[in-house]
Amino acid sequence: MNIPQDLAQLQIFPKRRFQVYQQRQLHKIELVKRLPQELQFDMKVVASVLPFRVNEYVANDLINWDNIPQDPIFQLSFPQRGMLAPEAFERMAELLKTEPTAEQVFQLGGELRGEMNPHPAGQMSLNVPELDGEKLPGMQHKYAETVLFFPAQGQYCHSYCTFCFRWAQFVGKSMRFNSNDADTLHRYLAAHPEASDLLMTGGDPMVMRTKKIAEYVEPLIDSEAHEHIKTVRFGTKALTFWPYRFVTDDDADELLDLFRRLVQSGKHVSIMAHLNHWQEMETPIFEEAVRRIRATGANIRCQAPLLANINDNADDWVKMWQKQVQLGLIPYYMFVERDTGPKRYFEVPLYKAYEIYRDAIQRVSGLARTARGPSMSAGPGKVEVQGITEINGEKVFVLRFIQARNSDWVQRPFFAQYDESAHWLDDLKPAFGEEKFFWQEEYEAVSSEA
Ligand SMILES: *Cc1c(COP(=O)(O)O)cnc(C)c1O
Ligand code: SF4
């Protein structure tokens, strides 16, 4: 008998129950109990300020517990002392030693979070679109081609990344912005013919049931009013933090069928996978999730920030990009860690980010050189550090907009004074004695209106 090859090799993956641990359940994780008491206390202090949530797949299958605390996935999902300023750490540590009430902990936590720039790049005020004179807080429309939608039910993730720039929305309702109005989304898209892409984001839209996801994207299929929407993207970490979402979860097949129908209707479907480290790509279930998604005709593109203590060396990026290309994933962005939250622990100076990018990109085939970066998603746009060079005796950063609030700014080189302490666009000063960058005045005018 002739057994088709992929059937012969078919792996059966047993269903896995999704189990998650949050803030006050740290001590319940078996493997954590084995760590030194001091380290456990440090983690408890930080988890009282910053959001913590880990599922048992990440904890058991991705972390190498023989390599604590250096293990990159441990750093990526478990709280680390260095994430808080020493003063903030001490304040919470002192409080915890007094057997405080939950209310007291929450209150101090809130105060300390408030000091950590919870909403960078004008997320709350600058990019909120309007429809018929009404603000739509669950959307962002900053770049003409792409509308971002934050479904209300997708404002958390299967596990939380310790460096997350969306961290503020995971604690307390007051800091959240989201939307549950599918109808508004569809009307907004219909009214914006300049938009070609819908980007479903979060948190993680893949925490939603397929039925819910379908409410948002299914109406785009064969809809004349939405013919201009050519691409549906889903930003997600589920591919590596809960690959069962695409394989054995109850509605996994239904989800893949939805991708397939979108593709068959002529839409490009792109899973924007958030992938920080090659160690996330080592399990058979991950490979199976990739295989199943790709079989629907959807593409997978990968993006991640460059992070101290996790992936701040070229070797890890080379290994990750090579593995991505091998599995048919497309490297897309290397980001600079944003100016928010526990950045003090994760930030990498721009000059070093550029060196790591350059070193890594030189060592991969052209198929992996689709990764752009290092890119800062700042107020005026996505700014890439393109190089470091010397012009007329002055050492400078060469920069360009990959995306900009005004599309006319895109792809015009501009220059900043070389500065080894610069970590973000705000730290940079124009080179050659200029007062301002070419885009600065226009940007300041827009920002002050909001
Ligand atoms: C990154 C980003 C996008 C998408 O940009 P691409 O370069 O098309 O991937 C859209 N909107 C916002 C606000 C973004 O930050
Ligand atoms: S998956 Fe993305 S949104 Fe979710 S915690 Fe990680 S970085 Fe944040």
CSV table of C-alpha atoms and ligand atoms in Angstrom, one decimal:
chain,number,residue,atom,x,y,z
A,1,MET,CA,0.0,0.0,0.0
A,2,ASN,CA,1.1,3.5,-0.8
A,3,ILE,CA,0.9,5.6,2.3
A,4,PRO,CA,1.3,9.3,1.6
A,5,GLN,CA,4.5,10.6,3.2
A,6,ASP,CA,2.9,13.2,5.5
A,7,LEU,CA,0.4,10.7,6.8
A,8,ALA,CA,3.2,8.2,7.5
A,9,GLN,CA,5.0,10.9,9.5
A,10,LEU,CA,1.9,12.2,11.2
A,11,GLN,CA,2.5,13.1,14.8
A,12,ILE,CA,-0.4,12.9,17.1
A,13,PHE,CA,-0.4,15.7,19.7
A,14,PRO,CA,-2.5,15.1,22.7
A,15,LYS,CA,-4.7,17.9,23.8
A,16,ARG,CA,-3.2,20.1,26.5
A,17,ARG,CA,-5.3,21.9,29.1
A,18,PHE,CA,-4.4,25.6,29.2
A,19,GLN,CA,-3.2,26.3,32.7
A,20,VAL,CA,-1.9,29.7,33.8
A,21,TYR,CA,-0.3,31.2,36.9
A,22,GLN,CA,-0.7,34.8,37.8
A,23,GLN,CA,0.8,37.4,40.2
A,24,ARG,CA,0.0,35.8,43.6
A,25,GLN,CA,0.5,32.2,42.4
A,26,LEU,CA,4.2,32.3,41.7
A,27,HIS,CA,4.9,30.1,44.7
A,28,LYS,CA,2.6,27.5,43.3
A,29,ILE,CA,4.8,26.7,40.3
A,30,GLU,CA,6.7,23.6,41.2
A,31,LEU,CA,9.9,24.6,39.5
A,32,VAL,CA,9.9,28.0,41.2
A,33,LYS,CA,9.8,26.4,44.6
A,34,ARG,CA,13.2,24.9,43.9
A,35,LEU,CA,14.8,28.3,43.4
A,36,PRO,CA,16.7,30.0,46.3
A,37,GLN,CA,14.4,31.9,48.7
A,38,GLU,CA,16.0,35.2,48.0
A,39,LEU,CA,15.3,34.9,44.3
A,40,GLN,CA,11.7,33.9,45.0
A,41,PHE,CA,11.2,37.0,47.2
A,42,ASP,CA,12.7,39.2,44.5
A,43,MET,CA,10.3,37.8,42.0
A,44,LYS,CA,7.4,38.4,44.3
A,45,VAL,CA,8.4,42.0,44.8
A,46,VAL,CA,8.5,42.7,41.1
A,47,ALA,CA,5.3,40.7,40.4
A,48,SER,CA,3.6,43.1,42.8
A,49,VAL,CA,4.3,46.0,40.5
A,50,LEU,CA,4.5,44.6,37.0
A,51,PRO,CA,2.0,42.2,35.4
A,52,PHE,CA,3.0,38.5,35.7
A,53,ARG,CA,1.3,35.6,33.9
A,54,VAL,CA,2.8,32.4,32.7
A,55,ASN,CA,1.3,29.3,31.4
A,56,GLU,CA,2.6,25.8,32.1
A,57,TYR,CA,3.7,25.1,28.6
A,58,VAL,CA,6.1,28.1,28.7
A,59,ALA,CA,7.2,27.3,32.2
A,60,ASN,CA,7.8,23.5,31.6
A,61,ASP,CA,8.6,23.2,27.9
A,62,LEU,CA,10.4,26.3,26.9
A,63,ILE,CA,12.5,27.2,30.0
A,64,ASN,CA,15.7,25.3,30.7
A,65,TRP,CA,15.6,25.2,34.5
A,66,ASP,CA,19.2,24.2,34.7
A,67,ASN,CA,20.1,27.6,33.5
A,68,ILE,CA,18.5,30.0,35.9
A,69,PRO,CA,18.5,32.9,36.0
A,70,GLN,CA,20.2,33.3,32.6
A,71,ASP,CA,17.8,31.3,30.6
A,72,PRO,CA,16.3,33.6,28.0
A,73,ILE,CA,12.8,32.3,28.3
A,74,PHE,CA,12.9,32.6,32.1
A,75,GLN,CA,14.1,36.2,31.6
A,76,LEU,CA,11.3,36.7,29.1
A,77,SER,CA,8.5,35.5,31.3
A,78,PHE,CA,9.5,35.6,35.0
A,79,PRO,CA,10.0,38.9,37.0
A,80,GLN,CA,13.6,39.9,37.5
A,81,ARG,CA,14.8,42.2,40.3
A,82,GLY,CA,16.6,44.6,37.9
A,83,MET,CA,13.3,45.5,36.2
A,84,LEU,CA,12.5,47.9,39.0
A,85,ALA,CA,14.6,51.0,39.9
A,86,PRO,CA,16.4,50.1,43.2
A,87,GLU,CA,14.3,52.6,45.1
A,88,ALA,CA,11.0,51.3,43.8
A,89,PHE,CA,12.2,47.8,44.5
A,90,GLU,CA,13.0,48.7,48.1
A,91,ARG,CA,9.7,50.4,48.7
A,92,MET,CA,7.7,47.3,47.6
A,93,ALA,CA,10.1,44.9,49.4
A,94,GLU,CA,9.6,46.8,52.7
A,95,LEU,CA,5.9,46.8,52.3
A,96,LEU,CA,5.8,43.1,51.6
A,97,LYS,CA,7.7,42.4,54.8
A,98,THR,CA,4.9,44.0,56.9
A,99,GLU,CA,2.1,41.5,55.8
A,100,PRO,CA,0.2,44.2,54.0
A,101,THR,CA,-3.4,43.9,52.7
A,102,ALA,CA,-3.9,43.3,49.0
A,103,GLU,CA,-5.3,46.8,48.7
A,104,GLN,CA,-2.0,48.3,50.1
A,105,VAL,CA,0.0,46.3,47.6
A,106,PHE,CA,-2.2,47.2,44.7
A,107,GLN,CA,-2.0,50.9,45.7
A,108,LEU,CA,1.8,51.1,45.9
A,109,GLY,CA,2.0,49.0,42.8
A,110,GLY,CA,-0.1,51.5,41.0
A,111,GLU,CA,2.0,54.4,42.2
A,112,LEU,CA,5.3,52.7,41.1
A,113,ARG,CA,3.8,51.8,37.7
A,114,GLY,CA,2.8,55.4,37.2
A,115,GLU,CA,6.5,56.3,37.3
A,116,MET,CA,7.2,54.0,34.3
A,117,ASN,CA,5.8,55.9,31.3
A,118,PRO,CA,2.8,53.6,30.8
A,119,HIS,CA,1.7,55.0,27.5
A,120,PRO,CA,4.6,55.8,25.2
A,121,ALA,CA,4.4,57.4,21.8
A,122,GLY,CA,1.1,59.1,22.4
A,123,GLN,CA,-0.8,55.8,22.2
A,124,MET,CA,-3.7,57.1,24.3
A,125,SER,CA,-4.3,60.5,22.6
A,126,LEU,CA,-2.5,60.9,19.3
A,127,ASN,CA,-3.6,58.0,17.1
A,128,VAL,CA,-7.2,57.5,18.0
A,129,PRO,CA,-9.3,57.7,14.8
A,130,GLU,CA,-12.8,59.1,14.5
A,131,LEU,CA,-15.9,58.0,12.7
A,132,ASP,CA,-18.8,60.5,12.2
A,133,GLY,CA,-17.2,62.8,14.8
A,134,GLU,CA,-16.9,60.1,17.4
A,135,LYS,CA,-13.6,58.8,18.9
A,136,LEU,CA,-12.9,55.1,18.4
A,137,PRO,CA,-10.7,54.2,21.3
A,138,GLY,CA,-10.2,50.6,20.2
A,139,MET,CA,-8.4,51.5,17.1
A,140,GLN,CA,-5.2,53.2,15.9
A,141,HIS,CA,-4.7,54.6,12.5
A,142,LYS,CA,-1.3,56.1,12.3
A,143,TYR,CA,0.0,55.0,8.9
A,144,ALA,CA,-2.4,55.4,6.0
A,145,GLU,CA,-2.3,51.8,4.8
A,146,THR,CA,-2.8,50.0,8.1
A,147,VAL,CA,-5.6,50.1,10.6
A,148,LEU,CA,-4.9,48.6,14.0
A,149,PHE,CA,-7.8,47.1,15.9
A,150,PHE,CA,-7.7,46.1,19.6
A,151,PRO,CA,-10.5,43.7,20.2
A,152,ALA,CA,-11.8,44.1,23.8
A,153,GLN,CA,-11.6,40.4,24.4
A,154,GLY,CA,-8.0,40.1,23.2
A,155,GLN,CA,-6.4,42.5,25.7
A,156,TYR,CA,-4.3,39.9,27.5
A,157,CYS,CA,-1.9,37.1,26.3
A,158,HIS,CA,-1.3,33.4,27.0
A,159,SER,CA,1.8,34.4,29.0
A,160,TYR,CA,3.1,37.9,29.6
A,161,CYS,CA,6.5,39.0,28.4
A,162,THR,CA,8.4,40.8,31.1
A,163,PHE,CA,9.5,43.6,28.7
A,164,CYS,CA,6.1,44.2,27.2
A,165,PHE,CA,5.3,47.7,26.0
A,166,ARG,CA,1.6,47.0,26.4
A,167,TRP,CA,2.1,46.1,30.0
A,168,ALA,CA,0.0,49.0,31.3
A,169,GLN,CA,-3.2,47.5,29.8
A,170,PHE,CA,-2.8,44.3,31.7
A,171,VAL,CA,-3.3,45.9,35.1
A,172,GLY,CA,-6.4,47.7,36.3
A,173,LYS,CA,-9.1,48.7,33.9
A,174,SER,CA,-8.4,52.4,33.9
A,175,MET,CA,-5.3,52.1,31.8
A,176,ARG,CA,-6.8,50.0,29.1
A,177,PHE,CA,-8.1,51.0,25.7
A,178,ASN,CA,-10.0,48.6,23.6
A,179,SER,CA,-13.1,48.1,21.7
A,180,ASN,CA,-15.7,45.4,21.1
A,181,ASP,CA,-17.6,47.0,18.3
A,182,ALA,CA,-17.2,44.8,15.2
A,183,ASP,CA,-19.7,46.9,13.3
A,184,THR,CA,-17.8,50.1,14.0
A,185,LEU,CA,-14.6,48.5,12.7
A,186,HIS,CA,-16.4,47.5,9.5
A,187,ARG,CA,-17.8,50.9,8.9
A,188,TYR,CA,-14.5,52.5,9.6
A,189,LEU,CA,-12.7,50.3,7.2
A,190,ALA,CA,-15.4,50.9,4.5
A,191,ALA,CA,-14.9,54.7,5.0
A,192,HIS,CA,-11.1,54.5,4.5
A,193,PRO,CA,-10.2,53.4,1.0
A,194,GLU,CA,-6.6,54.4,1.6
A,195,ALA,CA,-6.3,51.5,4.0
A,196,SER,CA,-5.1,48.1,2.6
A,197,ASP,CA,-4.3,46.3,5.8
A,198,LEU,CA,-6.2,45.4,8.9
A,199,LEU,CA,-4.0,44.5,11.8
A,200,MET,CA,-5.7,42.7,14.6
A,201,THR,CA,-3.7,43.2,17.7
A,202,GLY,CA,-3.9,43.2,21.5
A,203,GLY,CA,-2.6,41.9,23.9
A,204,ASP,CA,-3.1,38.9,21.7
A,205,PRO,CA,-6.2,38.4,19.5
A,206,MET,CA,-5.5,34.6,19.5
A,207,VAL,CA,-6.7,34.4,23.1
A,208,MET,CA,-10.1,34.9,21.7
A,209,ARG,CA,-12.4,32.1,20.7
A,210,THR,CA,-12.5,31.5,16.9
A,211,LYS,CA,-16.1,32.6,16.8
A,212,LYS,CA,-15.2,36.0,18.2
A,213,ILE,CA,-12.3,36.4,15.8
A,214,ALA,CA,-14.7,35.5,13.0
A,215,GLU,CA,-17.1,38.2,14.0
A,216,TYR,CA,-14.4,40.8,13.3
A,217,VAL,CA,-12.8,39.4,10.1
A,218,GLU,CA,-15.4,37.2,8.4
A,219,PRO,CA,-17.5,40.1,7.2
A,220,LEU,CA,-14.6,41.2,5.1
A,221,ILE,CA,-14.9,38.1,2.9
A,222,ASP,CA,-16.6,38.9,-0.4
A,223,SER,CA,-17.7,42.3,0.8
A,224,GLU,CA,-17.6,44.9,-1.9
A,225,ALA,CA,-17.3,47.7,0.7
A,226,HIS,CA,-14.1,46.1,1.9
A,227,GLU,CA,-12.5,45.1,-1.3
A,228,HIS,CA,-9.7,47.6,-0.7
A,229,ILE,CA,-8.7,45.6,2.5
A,230,LYS,CA,-6.2,43.2,0.8
A,231,THR,CA,-4.4,42.0,3.9
A,232,VAL,CA,-5.5,40.8,7.3
A,233,ARG,CA,-2.8,40.5,9.8
A,234,PHE,CA,-2.9,39.0,13.3
A,235,GLY,CA,-0.3,40.0,15.7
A,236,THR,CA,0.3,37.1,18.1
A,237,LYS,CA,2.6,35.4,20.5
A,238,ALA,CA,0.5,32.3,20.6
A,239,LEU,CA,2.6,30.6,17.9
A,240,THR,CA,5.4,30.1,20.5
A,241,PHE,CA,3.6,30.6,23.8
A,242,TRP,CA,0.6,28.5,23.1
A,243,PRO,CA,1.0,26.6,19.8
A,244,TYR,CA,-1.8,24.3,20.8
A,245,ARG,CA,-4.1,27.2,19.7
A,246,PHE,CA,-3.4,26.1,16.2
A,247,VAL,CA,-3.3,22.4,16.7
A,248,THR,CA,-5.4,20.8,19.5
A,249,ASP,CA,-7.5,23.5,21.1
A,250,ASP,CA,-11.3,22.8,20.6
A,251,ASP,CA,-11.6,25.5,17.9
A,252,ALA,CA,-8.2,25.2,16.3
A,253,ASP,CA,-9.5,23.6,13.1
A,254,GLU,CA,-12.2,26.3,12.9
A,255,LEU,CA,-9.5,29.0,13.2
A,256,LEU,CA,-7.4,27.4,10.4
A,257,ASP,CA,-10.6,27.2,8.3
A,258,LEU,CA,-11.2,30.9,8.8
A,259,PHE,CA,-7.6,31.7,7.6
A,260,ARG,CA,-8.2,29.4,4.6
A,261,ARG,CA,-11.5,31.1,3.7
A,262,LEU,CA,-9.9,34.5,4.0
A,263,VAL,CA,-7.1,33.4,1.7
A,264,GLN,CA,-9.5,31.8,-0.8
A,265,SER,CA,-11.5,35.0,-0.9
A,266,GLY,CA,-8.3,36.8,-2.2
A,267,LYS,CA,-7.1,38.3,1.1
A,268,HIS,CA,-3.5,37.9,2.1
A,269,VAL,CA,-3.4,36.6,5.7
A,270,SER,CA,-0.3,37.2,7.6
A,271,ILE,CA,0.4,36.0,11.1
A,272,MET,CA,2.7,38.5,12.7
A,273,ALA,CA,4.5,36.2,15.1
A,274,HIS,CA,6.2,37.7,18.0
A,275,LEU,CA,9.3,35.6,18.4
A,276,ASN,CA,12.2,36.7,20.6
A,277,HIS,CA,14.5,33.7,20.7
A,278,TRP,CA,15.3,30.5,18.9
A,279,GLN,CA,14.7,28.6,22.1
A,280,GLU,CA,11.0,29.2,21.5
A,281,MET,CA,11.2,27.2,18.3
A,282,GLU,CA,12.5,23.9,19.5
A,283,THR,CA,9.3,21.9,20.3
A,284,PRO,CA,7.5,19.6,17.9
A,285,ILE,CA,4.2,21.3,18.7
A,286,PHE,CA,5.6,24.6,17.5
A,287,GLU,CA,6.6,23.0,14.2
A,288,GLU,CA,3.3,21.4,13.8
A,289,ALA,CA,1.5,24.8,14.4
A,290,VAL,CA,3.7,26.4,11.7
A,291,ARG,CA,3.0,23.6,9.3
A,292,ARG,CA,-0.8,23.8,9.8
A,293,ILE,CA,-0.9,27.6,9.5
A,294,ARG,CA,1.1,27.5,6.3
A,295,ALA,CA,-1.1,24.8,4.9
A,296,THR,CA,-4.0,27.3,4.9
A,297,GLY,CA,-2.1,29.7,2.6
A,298,ALA,CA,-1.4,32.2,5.3
A,299,ASN,CA,2.1,33.5,5.8
A,300,ILE,CA,4.0,33.9,9.0
A,301,ARG,CA,6.2,37.0,9.5
A,302,CYS,CA,8.3,37.3,12.6
A,303,GLN,CA,9.2,40.4,14.7
A,304,ALA,CA,10.8,41.0,18.0
A,305,PRO,CA,12.6,43.6,20.0
A,306,LEU,CA,16.3,43.4,20.8
A,307,LEU,CA,16.6,43.0,24.5
A,308,ALA,CA,19.4,43.0,27.0
A,309,ASN,CA,19.4,39.9,29.1
A,310,ILE,CA,17.5,38.0,26.4
A,311,ASN,CA,18.7,38.3,22.9
A,312,ASP,CA,21.4,41.0,22.8
A,313,ASN,CA,23.9,39.2,20.7
A,314,ALA,CA,24.2,38.5,17.0
A,315,ASP,CA,24.6,34.7,17.4
A,316,ASP,CA,21.0,34.3,18.8
A,317,TRP,CA,19.6,36.4,15.9
A,318,VAL,CA,21.5,34.4,13.3
A,319,LYS,CA,20.3,31.2,14.7
A,320,MET,CA,16.7,32.5,15.0
A,321,TRP,CA,16.5,33.9,11.5
A,322,GLN,CA,18.0,30.8,10.0
A,323,LYS,CA,15.5,28.6,11.7
A,324,GLN,CA,12.7,30.9,10.7
A,325,VAL,CA,13.7,30.7,7.0
A,326,GLN,CA,14.1,27.0,7.3
A,327,LEU,CA,10.6,26.5,8.5
A,328,GLY,CA,9.2,29.0,5.9
A,329,LEU,CA,8.7,31.9,8.3
A,330,ILE,CA,9.6,35.4,7.1
A,331,PRO,CA,11.9,37.6,9.3
A,332,TYR,CA,10.3,41.0,9.4
A,333,TYR,CA,11.4,43.4,12.1
A,334,MET,CA,14.0,43.8,14.7
A,335,PHE,CA,12.7,46.5,17.1
A,336,VAL,CA,14.4,48.7,19.6
A,337,GLU,CA,13.0,48.1,23.1
A,338,ARG,CA,10.5,50.9,23.8
A,339,ASP,CA,10.8,53.7,26.2
A,340,THR,CA,8.4,52.3,28.8
A,341,GLY,CA,8.0,50.0,31.7
A,342,PRO,CA,11.0,48.0,32.8
A,343,LYS,CA,13.2,49.4,30.0
A,344,ARG,CA,16.0,50.0,32.4
A,345,TYR,CA,16.6,46.3,32.5
A,346,PHE,CA,16.1,45.5,28.8
A,347,GLU,CA,17.3,48.5,26.8
A,348,VAL,CA,20.2,48.4,24.4
A,349,PRO,CA,22.0,51.5,23.3
A,350,LEU,CA,21.3,52.4,19.6
A,351,TYR,CA,24.9,52.0,18.5
A,352,LYS,CA,25.0,48.5,20.0
A,353,ALA,CA,21.6,47.6,18.5
A,354,TYR,CA,22.9,48.6,15.1
A,355,GLU,CA,26.1,46.6,15.6
A,356,ILE,CA,24.2,43.5,16.5
A,357,TYR,CA,21.9,43.8,13.6
A,358,ARG,CA,24.7,44.4,11.2
A,359,ASP,CA,26.8,41.5,12.5
A,360,ALA,CA,23.8,39.2,12.4
A,361,ILE,CA,22.5,40.2,8.9
A,362,GLN,CA,26.0,39.7,7.4
A,363,ARG,CA,25.9,36.1,8.4
A,364,VAL,CA,22.5,35.0,7.0
A,365,SER,CA,21.4,34.3,3.4
A,366,GLY,CA,19.4,36.9,1.5
A,367,LEU,CA,16.2,35.1,2.4
A,368,ALA,CA,16.7,36.2,6.0
A,369,ARG,CA,17.7,39.7,5.2
A,370,THR,CA,14.1,40.7,5.0
A,371,ALA,CA,14.4,41.6,8.6
A,372,ARG,CA,14.5,45.4,8.9
A,373,GLY,CA,15.9,47.2,11.8
A,374,PRO,CA,16.8,48.1,14.4
A,375,SER,CA,13.6,50.1,14.3
A,376,MET,CA,12.1,52.4,16.9
A,377,SER,CA,8.3,52.7,17.0
A,378,ALA,CA,8.4,56.3,18.2
A,379,GLY,CA,5.8,59.1,18.0
A,380,PRO,CA,6.7,60.4,14.6
A,381,GLY,CA,7.0,56.9,13.1
A,382,LYS,CA,9.2,53.8,12.8
A,383,VAL,CA,12.7,55.1,12.6
A,384,GLU,CA,15.5,52.7,11.5
A,385,VAL,CA,19.1,53.1,12.4
A,386,GLN,CA,20.7,52.5,9.0
A,387,GLY,CA,24.3,53.1,9.9
A,388,ILE,CA,27.0,54.8,11.7
A,389,THR,CA,29.4,56.8,9.6
A,390,GLU,CA,31.6,59.9,9.5
A,391,ILE,CA,30.8,62.8,7.3
A,392,ASN,CA,33.2,65.8,7.1
A,393,GLY,CA,34.8,64.7,10.3
A,394,GLU,CA,31.6,64.3,12.3
A,395,LYS,CA,30.5,60.9,13.5
A,396,VAL,CA,26.8,60.4,12.9
A,397,PHE,CA,23.9,58.0,13.0
A,398,VAL,CA,22.2,57.6,9.6
A,399,LEU,CA,18.5,57.2,10.1
A,400,ARG,CA,15.4,56.8,8.0
A,401,PHE,CA,11.6,56.5,8.5
A,402,ILE,CA,10.3,53.0,7.5
A,403,GLN,CA,6.8,54.3,8.5
A,404,ALA,CA,5.9,57.8,9.3
A,405,ARG,CA,2.9,59.8,10.4
A,406,ASN,CA,3.4,61.8,7.2
A,407,SER,CA,4.3,59.4,4.4
A,408,ASP,CA,6.4,62.0,2.8
A,409,TRP,CA,9.0,61.6,5.5
A,410,VAL,CA,9.5,57.9,4.6
A,411,GLN,CA,12.8,56.9,3.1
A,412,ARG,CA,14.6,60.3,3.4
A,413,PRO,CA,17.9,59.8,5.1
A,414,PHE,CA,18.6,62.1,8.1
A,415,PHE,CA,21.4,62.3,10.5
A,416,ALA,CA,21.9,62.5,14.3
A,417,GLN,CA,25.0,63.1,16.3
A,418,TYR,CA,26.7,59.9,17.3
A,419,ASP,CA,26.0,59.2,21.0
A,420,GLU,CA,26.8,56.0,22.7
A,421,SER,CA,24.4,56.7,25.5
A,422,ALA,CA,21.4,57.2,23.2
A,423,HIS,CA,18.7,54.5,23.6
A,424,TRP,CA,15.8,56.1,21.8
A,425,LEU,CA,14.8,58.7,19.3
A,426,ASP,CA,14.3,61.3,22.0
A,427,ASP,CA,17.9,61.0,23.0
A,428,LEU,CA,19.2,62.0,19.6
A,429,LYS,CA,20.3,65.5,18.5
A,430,PRO,CA,20.5,66.6,14.8
A,431,ALA,CA,24.0,66.4,13.3
A,432,PHE,CA,25.9,69.1,11.4
A,433,GLY,CA,24.8,71.9,13.8
A,434,GLU,CA,21.2,71.8,12.7
A,435,GLU,CA,18.6,72.9,15.2
A,436,LYS,CA,15.9,70.3,14.4
A,437,PHE,CA,15.4,67.2,12.3
A,438,PHE,CA,13.6,67.9,9.0
A,439,TRP,CA,10.3,66.4,10.3
A,440,GLN,CA,10.4,67.8,13.8
A,441,GLU,CA,8.5,71.1,13.5
A,442,GLU,CA,5.6,69.4,11.7
A,443,TYR,CA,5.5,66.7,14.3
A,444,GLU,CA,5.5,69.1,17.2
A,445,ALA,CA,2.6,71.0,15.6
A,446,VAL,CA,0.5,67.8,15.4
A,447,SER,CA,1.5,66.6,18.9
A,448,SER,CA,0.5,69.8,20.5
A,449,GLU,CA,-3.0,69.7,18.9
A,450,ALA,CA,-3.8,66.4,20.6
B,1,LIG,C1,4.3,49.0,13.1
B,1,LIG,C2,3.0,49.6,13.0
B,1,LIG,C3,2.2,49.4,11.9
B,1,LIG,C4,2.5,48.4,10.8
B,1,LIG,O1,3.7,48.8,10.1
B,1,LIG,P1,4.3,47.9,8.9
B,1,LIG,O2,5.6,48.5,8.6
B,1,LIG,O3,3.4,48.0,7.8
B,1,LIG,O4,4.4,46.6,9.5
B,1,LIG,C5,1.0,50.0,11.8
B,1,LIG,N1,0.6,50.9,12.8
B,1,LIG,C6,1.4,51.2,13.8
B,1,LIG,C7,0.9,52.2,14.8
B,1,LIG,C8,2.6,50.5,14.0
B,1,LIG,O5,3.4,50.8,15.0
B,2,SF4,S1,2.9,38.7,23.7
B,2,SF4,FE1,3.2,40.9,23.1
B,2,SF4,S2,1.4,42.0,24.0
B,2,SF4,FE2,1.6,40.0,25.0
B,2,SF4,S3,2.9,40.3,26.8
B,2,SF4,FE3,4.2,39.6,25.1
B,2,SF4,S4,5.0,41.6,24.2
B,2,SF4,FE4,3.1,42.0,25.4
